[in-house]
Short mmCIF file of C-alpha atoms in Angstrom, two decimals:
data_model
loop_
_atom_site.label_atom_id
_atom_site.label_comp_id
_atom_site.label_asym_id
_atom_site.label_seq_id
_atom_site.Cartn_x
_atom_site.Cartn_y
_atom_site.Cartn_z
CA MET G 1 59.56 69.85 -28.15
CA LEU G 2 61.90 72.82 -28.29
CA THR G 3 61.54 75.52 -30.90
CA GLU G 4 64.42 76.37 -33.21
CA ARG G 5 65.10 79.55 -31.21
CA GLN G 6 65.06 77.66 -27.89
CA THR G 7 67.57 75.18 -29.30
CA GLN G 8 69.76 78.07 -30.44
CA ILE G 9 69.55 79.67 -26.97
CA ILE G 10 70.49 76.37 -25.29
CA GLU G 11 73.43 75.74 -27.61
CA SER G 12 74.70 79.30 -27.21
CA SER G 13 74.30 79.06 -23.43
CA ILE G 14 76.42 75.90 -23.29
CA LYS G 15 79.15 77.57 -25.36
CA LEU G 16 79.00 80.69 -23.20
CA ILE G 17 79.33 78.68 -19.99
CA ALA G 18 82.24 76.73 -21.47
CA SER G 19 84.09 79.89 -22.46
CA LYS G 20 83.22 82.30 -19.63
CA GLY G 21 82.20 80.01 -16.79
CA ILE G 22 78.90 80.12 -14.97
CA GLN G 23 79.71 83.64 -13.72
CA GLY G 24 79.86 84.85 -17.32
CA PHE G 25 76.56 83.23 -18.12
CA THR G 26 74.28 86.23 -18.00
CA ILE G 27 71.27 87.04 -20.13
CA LYS G 28 73.11 90.16 -21.30
CA ASN G 29 76.13 88.12 -22.47
CA LEU G 30 73.84 85.51 -23.99
CA SER G 31 71.85 88.09 -25.95
CA ARG G 32 75.13 89.53 -27.33
CA ALA G 33 76.38 86.06 -28.28
CA ILE G 34 73.18 85.24 -30.16
CA GLY G 35 72.57 88.72 -31.53
CA ILE G 36 69.06 89.15 -30.15
CA SER G 37 67.66 91.34 -27.40
CA GLU G 38 67.35 90.26 -23.77
CA PRO G 39 63.53 90.49 -23.91
CA ALA G 40 63.62 88.14 -26.93
CA ILE G 41 65.40 85.55 -24.79
CA TYR G 42 62.82 85.97 -22.03
CA ARG G 43 60.06 85.22 -24.56
CA HIS G 44 61.54 81.72 -24.84
CA PHE G 45 62.83 81.11 -21.31
CA SER G 46 61.63 82.78 -18.12
CA SER G 47 65.09 82.85 -16.49
CA LYS G 48 68.67 81.66 -16.53
CA THR G 49 67.56 78.80 -14.33
CA SER G 50 65.00 77.65 -16.88
CA ILE G 51 67.73 77.63 -19.55
CA LEU G 52 70.00 75.55 -17.32
CA LEU G 53 67.12 73.18 -16.54
CA ALA G 54 66.52 72.75 -20.29
CA ILE G 55 70.23 71.94 -20.81
CA LEU G 56 70.14 69.34 -18.04
CA SER G 57 66.83 67.91 -19.26
CA ASN G 58 68.33 67.48 -22.70
CA PHE G 59 71.23 65.47 -21.28
CA LYS G 60 68.87 63.44 -19.10
CA GLU G 61 66.91 62.48 -22.22
CA ILE G 62 70.11 61.19 -23.81
CA GLY G 63 70.67 59.01 -20.72
CA GLU G 64 67.08 57.80 -20.77
CA ALA G 65 67.46 56.84 -24.43
CA MET G 66 70.31 54.54 -23.41
CA MET G 67 68.10 52.71 -20.89
CA PHE G 68 67.08 50.23 -23.59
CA MET G 69 70.54 48.70 -23.12
CA VAL G 70 69.50 47.28 -19.74
CA ASN G 71 67.18 44.82 -21.49
CA SER G 72 69.19 44.24 -24.67
CA ASN G 73 70.61 40.83 -25.57
CA LEU G 74 74.24 41.91 -25.15
CA ASP G 75 76.08 40.62 -22.12
CA ALA G 76 76.52 43.03 -19.23
CA ILE G 77 80.09 44.09 -19.99
CA ASP G 78 79.19 44.91 -23.59
CA LYS G 79 76.16 46.92 -22.41
CA ILE G 80 78.37 49.04 -20.17
CA ASP G 81 80.92 49.41 -22.97
CA PHE G 82 78.16 50.65 -25.31
CA ILE G 83 76.79 53.15 -22.79
CA PHE G 84 80.20 54.58 -21.90
CA SER G 85 81.36 54.72 -25.52
CA SER G 86 78.13 56.52 -26.42
CA MET G 87 78.63 59.03 -23.61
CA ILE G 88 82.19 59.68 -24.75
CA ASP G 89 80.86 60.29 -28.27
CA VAL G 90 78.41 62.86 -26.88
CA PHE G 91 81.21 64.66 -25.04
CA ILE G 92 83.43 64.65 -28.13
CA GLU G 93 80.58 66.06 -30.26
CA GLN G 94 79.52 68.61 -27.61
CA PRO G 95 82.52 69.28 -25.35
CA ALA G 96 80.97 72.47 -24.00
CA ILE G 97 78.34 70.42 -22.16
CA ILE G 98 81.08 69.11 -19.83
CA SER G 99 81.29 72.56 -18.24
CA VAL G 100 77.64 72.32 -17.27
CA LEU G 101 77.35 68.65 -16.29
CA PHE G 102 80.54 68.35 -14.29
CA SER G 103 80.22 71.60 -12.39
CA GLU G 104 77.56 70.48 -9.95
CA GLU G 105 78.91 72.73 -7.23
CA ILE G 106 77.69 75.78 -9.16
CA PHE G 107 74.13 74.60 -8.62
CA LYS G 108 74.34 74.25 -4.83
CA ASN G 109 72.40 77.47 -4.26
CA ASP G 110 69.49 76.46 -6.48
CA ASP G 111 67.43 73.54 -5.20
CA GLU G 112 65.74 72.87 -8.54
CA LEU G 113 69.02 72.71 -10.49
CA GLU G 114 70.72 70.67 -7.79
CA GLN G 115 67.84 68.18 -7.78
CA LYS G 116 68.02 67.84 -11.58
CA ILE G 117 71.74 66.99 -11.35
CA VAL G 118 71.03 64.48 -8.57
CA ASP G 119 68.28 62.90 -10.68
CA ILE G 120 70.64 62.51 -13.64
CA GLN G 121 73.39 61.00 -11.49
CA ASN G 122 70.94 58.63 -9.79
CA MET G 123 69.50 57.54 -13.14
CA HIS G 124 72.96 56.68 -14.51
CA GLN G 125 73.94 54.96 -11.26
CA SER G 126 70.76 52.88 -11.28
CA ASN G 127 71.17 51.87 -14.94
CA ILE G 128 74.77 50.76 -14.42
CA GLU G 129 73.87 48.92 -11.19
CA ASN G 130 71.03 47.08 -12.97
CA ILE G 131 73.35 46.00 -15.76
CA ILE G 132 76.01 44.89 -13.26
CA GLU G 133 73.43 42.92 -11.27
CA ILE G 134 72.33 41.14 -14.43
CA GLY G 135 75.97 40.32 -15.19
CA GLN G 136 76.51 39.05 -11.65
CA ASN G 137 73.41 36.86 -11.88
CA GLU G 138 74.72 35.43 -15.16
CA ASN G 139 78.18 34.87 -13.56
CA LYS G 140 79.78 37.24 -16.08
CA ILE G 141 80.70 39.87 -13.48
CA ARG G 142 82.40 39.06 -10.22
CA LYS G 143 80.15 39.02 -7.16
CA ASP G 144 82.72 39.79 -4.46
CA ILE G 145 82.33 43.54 -5.13
CA ASP G 146 78.83 44.97 -4.82
CA LYS G 147 77.09 46.54 -7.78
CA SER G 148 77.07 50.04 -6.23
CA THR G 149 80.84 50.02 -5.83
CA PHE G 150 81.33 48.80 -9.39
CA ALA G 151 78.98 51.50 -10.71
CA LEU G 152 80.86 54.14 -8.76
CA MET G 153 84.17 52.87 -10.18
CA PHE G 154 82.83 53.07 -13.72
CA MET G 155 81.15 56.44 -13.37
CA GLY G 156 83.93 58.07 -11.37
CA SER G 157 86.63 56.87 -13.75
CA LEU G 158 84.74 58.13 -16.78
CA ARG G 159 84.03 61.47 -15.13
CA LEU G 160 87.69 61.98 -14.21
CA LEU G 161 88.88 61.08 -17.71
CA VAL G 162 86.38 63.41 -19.40
CA LYS G 163 87.10 66.26 -16.98
CA ARG G 164 90.87 65.83 -17.47
CA TRP G 165 90.38 65.89 -21.26
CA ASP G 166 88.33 69.07 -21.00
CA MET G 167 90.74 70.84 -18.64
CA ASN G 168 93.68 69.91 -20.88
CA LYS G 169 91.99 71.63 -23.83
CA HIS G 170 91.21 68.31 -25.55
CA ASN G 171 94.90 67.64 -26.18
CA PHE G 172 94.57 63.85 -26.19
CA ASN G 173 92.32 61.40 -27.99
CA LEU G 174 89.35 60.93 -25.66
CA LYS G 175 87.92 58.09 -27.73
CA LYS G 176 91.20 56.14 -27.52
CA GLU G 177 91.75 56.81 -23.82
CA GLY G 178 88.10 56.04 -23.08
CA SER G 179 88.44 52.70 -24.84
CA LYS G 180 91.55 51.88 -22.79
CA LEU G 181 89.70 52.78 -19.60
CA ILE G 182 86.66 50.69 -20.49
CA ASN G 183 88.87 47.70 -21.41
CA SER G 184 90.71 47.98 -18.08
CA LEU G 185 87.45 48.17 -16.16
CA LYS G 186 86.22 45.10 -18.06
CA LEU G 187 89.27 43.16 -16.88
CA ILE G 188 88.63 44.17 -13.29
CA THR G 189 84.95 43.17 -13.35
CA GLN G 190 84.99 39.89 -15.26
CA THR G 191 84.63 36.74 -13.21
CA GLN G 192 87.50 34.91 -14.93
CA TYR G 193 89.98 37.22 -13.19
CA ILE G 194 88.93 36.42 -9.62
#
């Protein structure tokens, strides 16, 4: 469980990365943004890397909380709709997190951070694949496209939409466009359209 100060440091770090990029994410800049000394930050986190790991762990926990959908009574398409709609809500509420999550290339030089991103991506991929497989077994999702390809289509489409929204300074309704995307993907995956 994070302390109040750790939560403040994480939230300020996300905002700092969103506004100044990863290059501007320094302990010095962070201490200025929060209004505490650099040593005070180090009392809560041992390094910049540990702050970034905490940010990624927080997002991973959100994804893990959605895992209950795999075994829910909804049909597969509605499960995917719920997960993607929930993720869009998270991005709308915390748009600064996009700068961290969708900038994987900045973590290439740090094995621990890179592995955390890979773990998060693999977890989401696996959850979507499991839901798709259930839908295919129930003849609700077409079987002529494998579950991995479907999962990649869903995840890649969502990522591109969210990244475009972020890079365009949130100048369109992400919720509305996300709903259109999800509905289009539903049409593509449902067996009645084969």
